[in-house]
Short mmCIF file of C-alpha atoms in Angstrom, two decimals:
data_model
loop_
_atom_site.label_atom_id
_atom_site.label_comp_id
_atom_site.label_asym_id
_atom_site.label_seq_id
_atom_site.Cartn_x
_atom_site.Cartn_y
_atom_site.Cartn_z
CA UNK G 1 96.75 92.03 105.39
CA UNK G 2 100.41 92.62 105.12
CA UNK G 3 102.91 94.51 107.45
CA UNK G 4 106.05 96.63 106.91
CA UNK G 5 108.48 98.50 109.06
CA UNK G 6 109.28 102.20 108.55
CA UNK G 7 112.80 103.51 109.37
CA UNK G 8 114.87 106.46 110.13
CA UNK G 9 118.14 105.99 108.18
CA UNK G 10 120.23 107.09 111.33
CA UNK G 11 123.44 105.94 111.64
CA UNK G 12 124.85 103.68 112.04
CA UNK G 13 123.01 102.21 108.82
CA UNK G 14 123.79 98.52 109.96
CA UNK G 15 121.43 99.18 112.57
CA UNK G 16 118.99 99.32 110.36
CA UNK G 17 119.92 96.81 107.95
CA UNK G 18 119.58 94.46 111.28
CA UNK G 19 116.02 95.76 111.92
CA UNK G 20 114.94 95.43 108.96
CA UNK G 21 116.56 91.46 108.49
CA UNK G 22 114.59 91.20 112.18
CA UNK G 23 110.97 92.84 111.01
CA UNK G 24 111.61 90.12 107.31
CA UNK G 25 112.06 87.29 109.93
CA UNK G 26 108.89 87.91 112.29
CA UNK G 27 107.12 87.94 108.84
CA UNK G 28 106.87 91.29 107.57
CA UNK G 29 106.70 91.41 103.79
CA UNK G 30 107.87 95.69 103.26
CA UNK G 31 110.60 97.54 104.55
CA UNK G 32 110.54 101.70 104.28
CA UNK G 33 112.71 104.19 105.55
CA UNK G 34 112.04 107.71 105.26
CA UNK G 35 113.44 110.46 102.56
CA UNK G 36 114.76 113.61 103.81
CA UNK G 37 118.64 113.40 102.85
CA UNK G 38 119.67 116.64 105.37
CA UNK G 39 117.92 115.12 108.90
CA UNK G 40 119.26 111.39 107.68
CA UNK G 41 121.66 109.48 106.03
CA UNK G 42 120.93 108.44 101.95
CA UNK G 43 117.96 106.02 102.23
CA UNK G 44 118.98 104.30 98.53
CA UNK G 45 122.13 103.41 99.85
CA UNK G 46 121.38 101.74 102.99
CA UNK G 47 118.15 99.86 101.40
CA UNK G 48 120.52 98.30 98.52
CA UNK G 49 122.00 96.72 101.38
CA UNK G 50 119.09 95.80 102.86
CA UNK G 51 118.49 94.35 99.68
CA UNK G 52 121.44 92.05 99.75
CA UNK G 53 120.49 91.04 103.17
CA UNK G 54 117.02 89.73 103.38
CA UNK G 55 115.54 87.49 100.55
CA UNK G 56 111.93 88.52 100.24
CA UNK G 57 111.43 92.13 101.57
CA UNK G 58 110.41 94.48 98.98
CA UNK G 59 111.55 98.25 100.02
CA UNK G 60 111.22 101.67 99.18
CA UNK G 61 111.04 105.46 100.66
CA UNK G 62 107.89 106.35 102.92
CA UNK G 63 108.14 109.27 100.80
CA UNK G 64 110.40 110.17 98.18
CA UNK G 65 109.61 113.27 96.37
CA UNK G 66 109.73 115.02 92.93
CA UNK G 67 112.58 117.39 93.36
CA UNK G 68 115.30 116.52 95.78
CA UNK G 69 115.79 114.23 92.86
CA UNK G 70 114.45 114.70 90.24
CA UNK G 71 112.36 111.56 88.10
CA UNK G 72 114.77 110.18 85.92
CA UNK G 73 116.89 109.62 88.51
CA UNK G 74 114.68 108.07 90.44
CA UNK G 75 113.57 105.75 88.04
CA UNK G 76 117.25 104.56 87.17
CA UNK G 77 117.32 104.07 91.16
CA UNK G 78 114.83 101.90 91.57
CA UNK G 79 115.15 100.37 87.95
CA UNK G 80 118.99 99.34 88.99
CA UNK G 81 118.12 97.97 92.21
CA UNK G 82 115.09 95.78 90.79
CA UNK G 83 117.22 94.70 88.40
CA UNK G 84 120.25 93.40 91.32
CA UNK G 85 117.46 92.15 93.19
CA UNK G 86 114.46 91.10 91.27
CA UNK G 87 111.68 94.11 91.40
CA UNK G 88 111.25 94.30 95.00
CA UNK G 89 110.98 97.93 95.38
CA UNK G 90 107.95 100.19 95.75
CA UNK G 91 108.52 103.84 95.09
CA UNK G 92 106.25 105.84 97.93
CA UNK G 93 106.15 109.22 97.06
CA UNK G 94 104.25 112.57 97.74
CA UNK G 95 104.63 116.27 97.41
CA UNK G 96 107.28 116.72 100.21
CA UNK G 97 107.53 118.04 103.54
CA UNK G 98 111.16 117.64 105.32
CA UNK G 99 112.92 117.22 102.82
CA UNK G 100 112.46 120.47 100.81
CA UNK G 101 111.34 122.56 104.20
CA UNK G 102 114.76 121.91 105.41
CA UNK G 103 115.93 122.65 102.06
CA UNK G 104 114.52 126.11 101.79
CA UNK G 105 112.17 125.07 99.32
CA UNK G 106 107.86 124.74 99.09
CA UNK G 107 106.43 121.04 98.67
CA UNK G 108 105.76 120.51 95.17
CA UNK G 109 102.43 121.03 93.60
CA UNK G 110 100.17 118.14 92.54
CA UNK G 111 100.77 118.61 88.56
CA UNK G 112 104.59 118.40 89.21
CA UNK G 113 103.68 114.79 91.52
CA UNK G 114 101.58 113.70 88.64
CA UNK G 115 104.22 114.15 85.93
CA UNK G 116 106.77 112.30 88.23
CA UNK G 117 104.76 109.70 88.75
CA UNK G 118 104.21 108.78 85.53
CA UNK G 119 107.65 109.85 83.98
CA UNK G 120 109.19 106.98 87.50
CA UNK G 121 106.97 104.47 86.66
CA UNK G 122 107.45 104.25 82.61
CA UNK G 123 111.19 104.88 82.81
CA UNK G 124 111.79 102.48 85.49
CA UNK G 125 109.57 99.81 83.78
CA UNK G 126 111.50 100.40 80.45
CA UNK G 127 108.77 102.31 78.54
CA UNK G 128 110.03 105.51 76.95
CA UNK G 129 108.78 108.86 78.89
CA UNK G 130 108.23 112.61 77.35
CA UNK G 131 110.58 114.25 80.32
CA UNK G 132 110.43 118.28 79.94
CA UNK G 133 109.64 117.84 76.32
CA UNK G 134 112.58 115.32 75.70
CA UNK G 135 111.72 111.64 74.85
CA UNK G 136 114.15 109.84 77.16
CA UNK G 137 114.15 105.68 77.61
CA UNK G 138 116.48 103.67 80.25
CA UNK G 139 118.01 101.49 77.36
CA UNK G 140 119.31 99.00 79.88
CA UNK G 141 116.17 98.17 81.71
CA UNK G 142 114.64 94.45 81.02
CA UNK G 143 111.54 93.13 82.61
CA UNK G 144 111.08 96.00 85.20
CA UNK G 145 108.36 96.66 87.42
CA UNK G 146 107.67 99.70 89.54
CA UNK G 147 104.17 100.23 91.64
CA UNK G 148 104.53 103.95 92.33
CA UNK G 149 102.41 104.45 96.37
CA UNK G 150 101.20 108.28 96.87
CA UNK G 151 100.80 109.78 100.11
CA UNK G 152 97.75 112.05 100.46
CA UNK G 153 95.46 114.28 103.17
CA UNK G 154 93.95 116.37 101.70
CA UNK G 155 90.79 115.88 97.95
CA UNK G 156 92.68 116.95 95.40
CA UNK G 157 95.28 114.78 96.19
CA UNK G 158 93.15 111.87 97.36
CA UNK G 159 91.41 112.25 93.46
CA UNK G 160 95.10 112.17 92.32
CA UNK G 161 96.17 109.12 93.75
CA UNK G 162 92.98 107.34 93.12
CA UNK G 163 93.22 108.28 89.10
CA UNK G 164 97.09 107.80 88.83
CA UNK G 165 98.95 106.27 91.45
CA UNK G 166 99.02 102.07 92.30
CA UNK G 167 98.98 102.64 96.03
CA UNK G 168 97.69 105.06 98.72
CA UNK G 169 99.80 105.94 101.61
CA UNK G 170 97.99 107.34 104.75
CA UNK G 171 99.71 108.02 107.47
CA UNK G 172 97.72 107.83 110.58
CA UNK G 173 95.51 104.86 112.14
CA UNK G 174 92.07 106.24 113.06
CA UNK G 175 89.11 104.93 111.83
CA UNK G 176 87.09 107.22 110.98
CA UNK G 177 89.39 109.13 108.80
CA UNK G 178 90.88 106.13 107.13
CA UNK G 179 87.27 105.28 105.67
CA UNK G 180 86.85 108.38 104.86
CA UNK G 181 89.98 108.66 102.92
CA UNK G 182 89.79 105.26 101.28
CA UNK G 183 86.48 106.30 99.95
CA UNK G 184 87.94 109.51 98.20
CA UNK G 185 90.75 107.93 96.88
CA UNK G 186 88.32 104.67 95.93
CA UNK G 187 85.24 106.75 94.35
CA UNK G 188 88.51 108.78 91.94
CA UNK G 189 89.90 105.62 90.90
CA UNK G 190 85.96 104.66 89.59
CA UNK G 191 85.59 107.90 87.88
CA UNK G 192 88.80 107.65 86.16
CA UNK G 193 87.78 104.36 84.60
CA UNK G 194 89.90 102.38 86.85
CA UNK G 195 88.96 99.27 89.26
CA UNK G 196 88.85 100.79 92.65
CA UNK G 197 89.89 97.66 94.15
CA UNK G 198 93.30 97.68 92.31
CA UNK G 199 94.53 100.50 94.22
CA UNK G 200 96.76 99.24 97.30
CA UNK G 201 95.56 100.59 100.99
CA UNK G 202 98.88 101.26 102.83
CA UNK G 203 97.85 102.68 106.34
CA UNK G 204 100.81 104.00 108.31
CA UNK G 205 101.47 104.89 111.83
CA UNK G 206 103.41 104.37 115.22
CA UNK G 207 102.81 101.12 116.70
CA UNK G 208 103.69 100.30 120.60
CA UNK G 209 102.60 97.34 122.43
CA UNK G 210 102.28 97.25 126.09
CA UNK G 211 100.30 98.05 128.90
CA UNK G 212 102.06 101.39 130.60
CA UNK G 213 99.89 103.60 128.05
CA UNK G 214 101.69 107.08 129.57
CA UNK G 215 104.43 105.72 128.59
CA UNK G 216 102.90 104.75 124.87
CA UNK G 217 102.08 108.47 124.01
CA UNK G 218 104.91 110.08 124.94
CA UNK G 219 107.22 108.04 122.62
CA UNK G 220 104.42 108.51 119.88
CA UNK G 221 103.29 111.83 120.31
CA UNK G 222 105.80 113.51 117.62
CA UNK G 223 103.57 111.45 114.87
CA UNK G 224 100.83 113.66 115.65
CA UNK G 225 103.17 116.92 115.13
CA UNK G 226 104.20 115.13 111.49
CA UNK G 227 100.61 114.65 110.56
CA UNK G 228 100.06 118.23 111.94
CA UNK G 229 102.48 119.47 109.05
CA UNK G 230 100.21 118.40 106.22
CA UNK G 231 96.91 119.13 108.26
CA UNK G 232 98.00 122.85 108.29
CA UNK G 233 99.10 122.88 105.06
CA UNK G 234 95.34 121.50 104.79
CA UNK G 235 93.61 124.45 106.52
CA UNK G 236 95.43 127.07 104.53
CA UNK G 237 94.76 125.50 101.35
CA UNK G 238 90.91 125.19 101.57
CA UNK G 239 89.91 126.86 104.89
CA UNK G 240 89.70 125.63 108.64
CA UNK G 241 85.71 124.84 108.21
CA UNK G 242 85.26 124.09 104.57
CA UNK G 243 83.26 120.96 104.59
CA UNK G 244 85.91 119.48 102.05
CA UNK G 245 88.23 117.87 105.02
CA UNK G 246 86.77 116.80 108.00
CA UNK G 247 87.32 118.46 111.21
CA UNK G 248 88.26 115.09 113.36
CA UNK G 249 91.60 116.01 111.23
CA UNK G 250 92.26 119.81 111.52
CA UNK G 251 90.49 121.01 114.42
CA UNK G 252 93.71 119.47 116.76
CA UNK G 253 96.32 121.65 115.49
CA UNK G 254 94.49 124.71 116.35
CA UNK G 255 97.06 125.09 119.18
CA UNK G 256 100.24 124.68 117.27
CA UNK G 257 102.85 127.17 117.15
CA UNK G 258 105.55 126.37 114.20
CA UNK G 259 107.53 123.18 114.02
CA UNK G 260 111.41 122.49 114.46
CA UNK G 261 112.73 120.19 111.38
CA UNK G 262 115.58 119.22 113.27
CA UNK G 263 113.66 117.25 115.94
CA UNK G 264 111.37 115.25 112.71
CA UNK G 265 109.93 111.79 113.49
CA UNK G 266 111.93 111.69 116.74
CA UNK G 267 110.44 110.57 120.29
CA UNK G 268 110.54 113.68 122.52
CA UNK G 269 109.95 116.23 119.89
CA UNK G 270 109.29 119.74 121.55
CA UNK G 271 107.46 120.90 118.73
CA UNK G 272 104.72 118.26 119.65
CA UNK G 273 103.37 119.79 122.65
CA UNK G 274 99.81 120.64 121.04
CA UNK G 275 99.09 117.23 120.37
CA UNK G 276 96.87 115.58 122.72
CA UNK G 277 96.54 112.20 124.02
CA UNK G 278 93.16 111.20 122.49
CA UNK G 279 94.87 112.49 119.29
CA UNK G 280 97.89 110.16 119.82
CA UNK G 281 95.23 107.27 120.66
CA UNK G 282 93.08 107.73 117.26
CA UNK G 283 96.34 107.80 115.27
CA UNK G 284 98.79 105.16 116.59
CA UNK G 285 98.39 101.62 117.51
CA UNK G 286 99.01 101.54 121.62
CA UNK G 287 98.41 99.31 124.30
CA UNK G 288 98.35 94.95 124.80
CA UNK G 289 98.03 92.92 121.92
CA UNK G 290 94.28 92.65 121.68
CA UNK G 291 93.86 96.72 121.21
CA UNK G 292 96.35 96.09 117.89
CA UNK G 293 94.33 93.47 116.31
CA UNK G 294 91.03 94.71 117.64
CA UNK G 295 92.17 98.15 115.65
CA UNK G 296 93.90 96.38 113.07
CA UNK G 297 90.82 94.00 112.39
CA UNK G 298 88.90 97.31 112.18
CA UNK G 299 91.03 98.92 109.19
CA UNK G 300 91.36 95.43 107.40
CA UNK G 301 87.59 95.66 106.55
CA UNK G 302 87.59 99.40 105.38
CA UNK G 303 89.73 97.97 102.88
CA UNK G 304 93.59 98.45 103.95
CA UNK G 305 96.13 96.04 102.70
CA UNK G 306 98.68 96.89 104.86
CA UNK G 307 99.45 98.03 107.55
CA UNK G 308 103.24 99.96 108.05
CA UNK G 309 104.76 100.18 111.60
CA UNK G 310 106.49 103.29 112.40
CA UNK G 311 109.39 102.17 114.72
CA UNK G 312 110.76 105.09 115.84
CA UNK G 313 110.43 104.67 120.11
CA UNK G 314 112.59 103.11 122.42
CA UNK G 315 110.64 99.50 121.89
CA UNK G 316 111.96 98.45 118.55
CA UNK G 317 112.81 95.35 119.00
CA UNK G 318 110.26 94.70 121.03
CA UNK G 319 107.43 95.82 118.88
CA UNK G 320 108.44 94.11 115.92
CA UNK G 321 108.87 90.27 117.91
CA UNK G 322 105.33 91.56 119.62
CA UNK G 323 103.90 91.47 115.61
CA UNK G 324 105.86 88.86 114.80
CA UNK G 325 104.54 86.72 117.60
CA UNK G 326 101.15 87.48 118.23
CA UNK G 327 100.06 89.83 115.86
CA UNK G 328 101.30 89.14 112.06
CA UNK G 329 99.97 85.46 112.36
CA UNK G 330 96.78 86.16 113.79
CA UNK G 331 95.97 89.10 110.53
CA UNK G 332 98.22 88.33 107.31
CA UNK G 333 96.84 86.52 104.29
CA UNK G 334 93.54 87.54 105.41
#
């Protein structure tokens, strides 16, 4: 199993540079940051210089999306910074939610995500893309490689990533759902033709070791109001008792009451009030040691590849020598 680290880009940006040089040093192999350019600083910008700092850490946004910039320009992103640094990016990417919310705007829709992802990948690998209707090649790129990570909920995006994309990023920890999920996204990639085993497992969510569990929740409960966003987005789309997404995911939210952007992804989020602790439990990695690999052991044999800390607490630091220490060792390269 391998780890990463997921960041806020708040300033000051050397900050994070540090964290991340700290999380490539207690042995994990990805660094992320998210992707919402109005809450946080440019993400592209700080993780060139993360880049230039660290030696083996392969980064990349936890998620971009298909319209804040649009594909080209994403590919010649990531396409210039693999070739400074020797293809160690990953482009995570999904329909959307900060970013264009703040921005006024609807996520995109999964035919738009599709055509990105394809028209990323090919440009930034050097193969020539139709974008719009307009052949287009990066002329300059030599020897590129891209893997191109979506982040799904809900089936018809599950069936998309498992056709199209290299990865699968879920963001929450439970069980339960992840093998759910996994299997959606694993059974697509069959009926497409594909190996389902050649589609990475990226599981993502809040991790804080220690015993003071009270404590825990509090600094993780805002997760649960993030995962909220897409889980009502969910309900409209297909119906709060459908049968097509289970109801351990939706049936939580039936207490929330809008959600304030400008406290995103931040311990002590008031918008988070409807989330409740055995919610915060199933979807984040709390308490001593043993509970992480006990948990972590558990999602390593429904078939996740790695598993992506969300440091965003007031334990940092401590969380990511806690992995390094006692946790990384005991699960990677297994």
């Amino acid at each position: 199993m391998d780890f990463g680290i997921v960041l806020q880009t708040d300033p000051p940006a050397s900050a994070v540079v540090d964290l991340m040089r700290r999380a490539e040093g207690a042995g994990f192999r990805y660094g992320w940051t998210f992707d919402s350019a109005v809450l946080w600083q440019e993400p592209f910008v700080i993780l060139s210089r993360v880049l230039d700092h660290t030696e083996r850490l392969i980064v990349g946004p936890m998620v971009t999306n298909p319209s804040t910039r649009t594909p080209e320009v994403t590919a010649s992103t990531f396409a210039t910074l693999n070739d400074m640094y020797g293809n160690r990016t990953v482009c995570g990417i999904g329909r959307g939610d900060s970013a264009m919310r703040v921005a006024g705007r609807k996520p995109n829709t999964l035919a738009t995500l599709s055509e990105a992802m394809r028209v990323i990948r090919d440009l930034a690998e050097g193969r020539e893309a139709d974008v719009g209707g307009t052949p287009m090649r990066l002329p300059w790129v030599r020897n590129g490689s891209l893997p191109v990570w979506m982040g799904a909920y809900g089936p018809k995006a599950l069936a998309l990533a498992g056709r199209e994309a290299d990865g699968f990023i879920l963001q929450l920890a439970d069980p339960f759902l992840t093998e759910w999920m996994v299997k959606a996204v694993r059974t697509a990639a069959s009926d497409a033709g594909r190996d389902p085993d050649s589609v990475t497992i990226c599981v993502a969510a809040p991790a804080y070791v220690g015993d003071d569990l009270d404590h825990a929740r509090e600094q993780c409960r805002w997760f649960g109001g993030m995962v909220g966003n897409h889980v009502a987005d969910l309900v409209q789309r297909y119906g709060e008792h459908s049968g097509l997404v289970p109801e351990a995911l939706t049936d939580y939210i039936k207490q929330r009451h809008g959600y304030d952007y400008s406290h995103h992804g931040r311990a002590g989020n008031p918008s988070t009030d409807f989330v409740p602790d055995s919610i915060v439990g199933r979807f984040c990695l709390l308490g001593p040691v043993e509970a992480h690999r006990e948990r972590l052991a558990e999602l390593r044999a429904l078939g996740v590849d790695q598993f992506a800390v969300y440091a965003m607490h007031d334990a940092k630091e401590a969380t990511i020598d806690a992995y390094g220490r006692e946790i990384i060792p005991a699960l990677a390269g297994s």
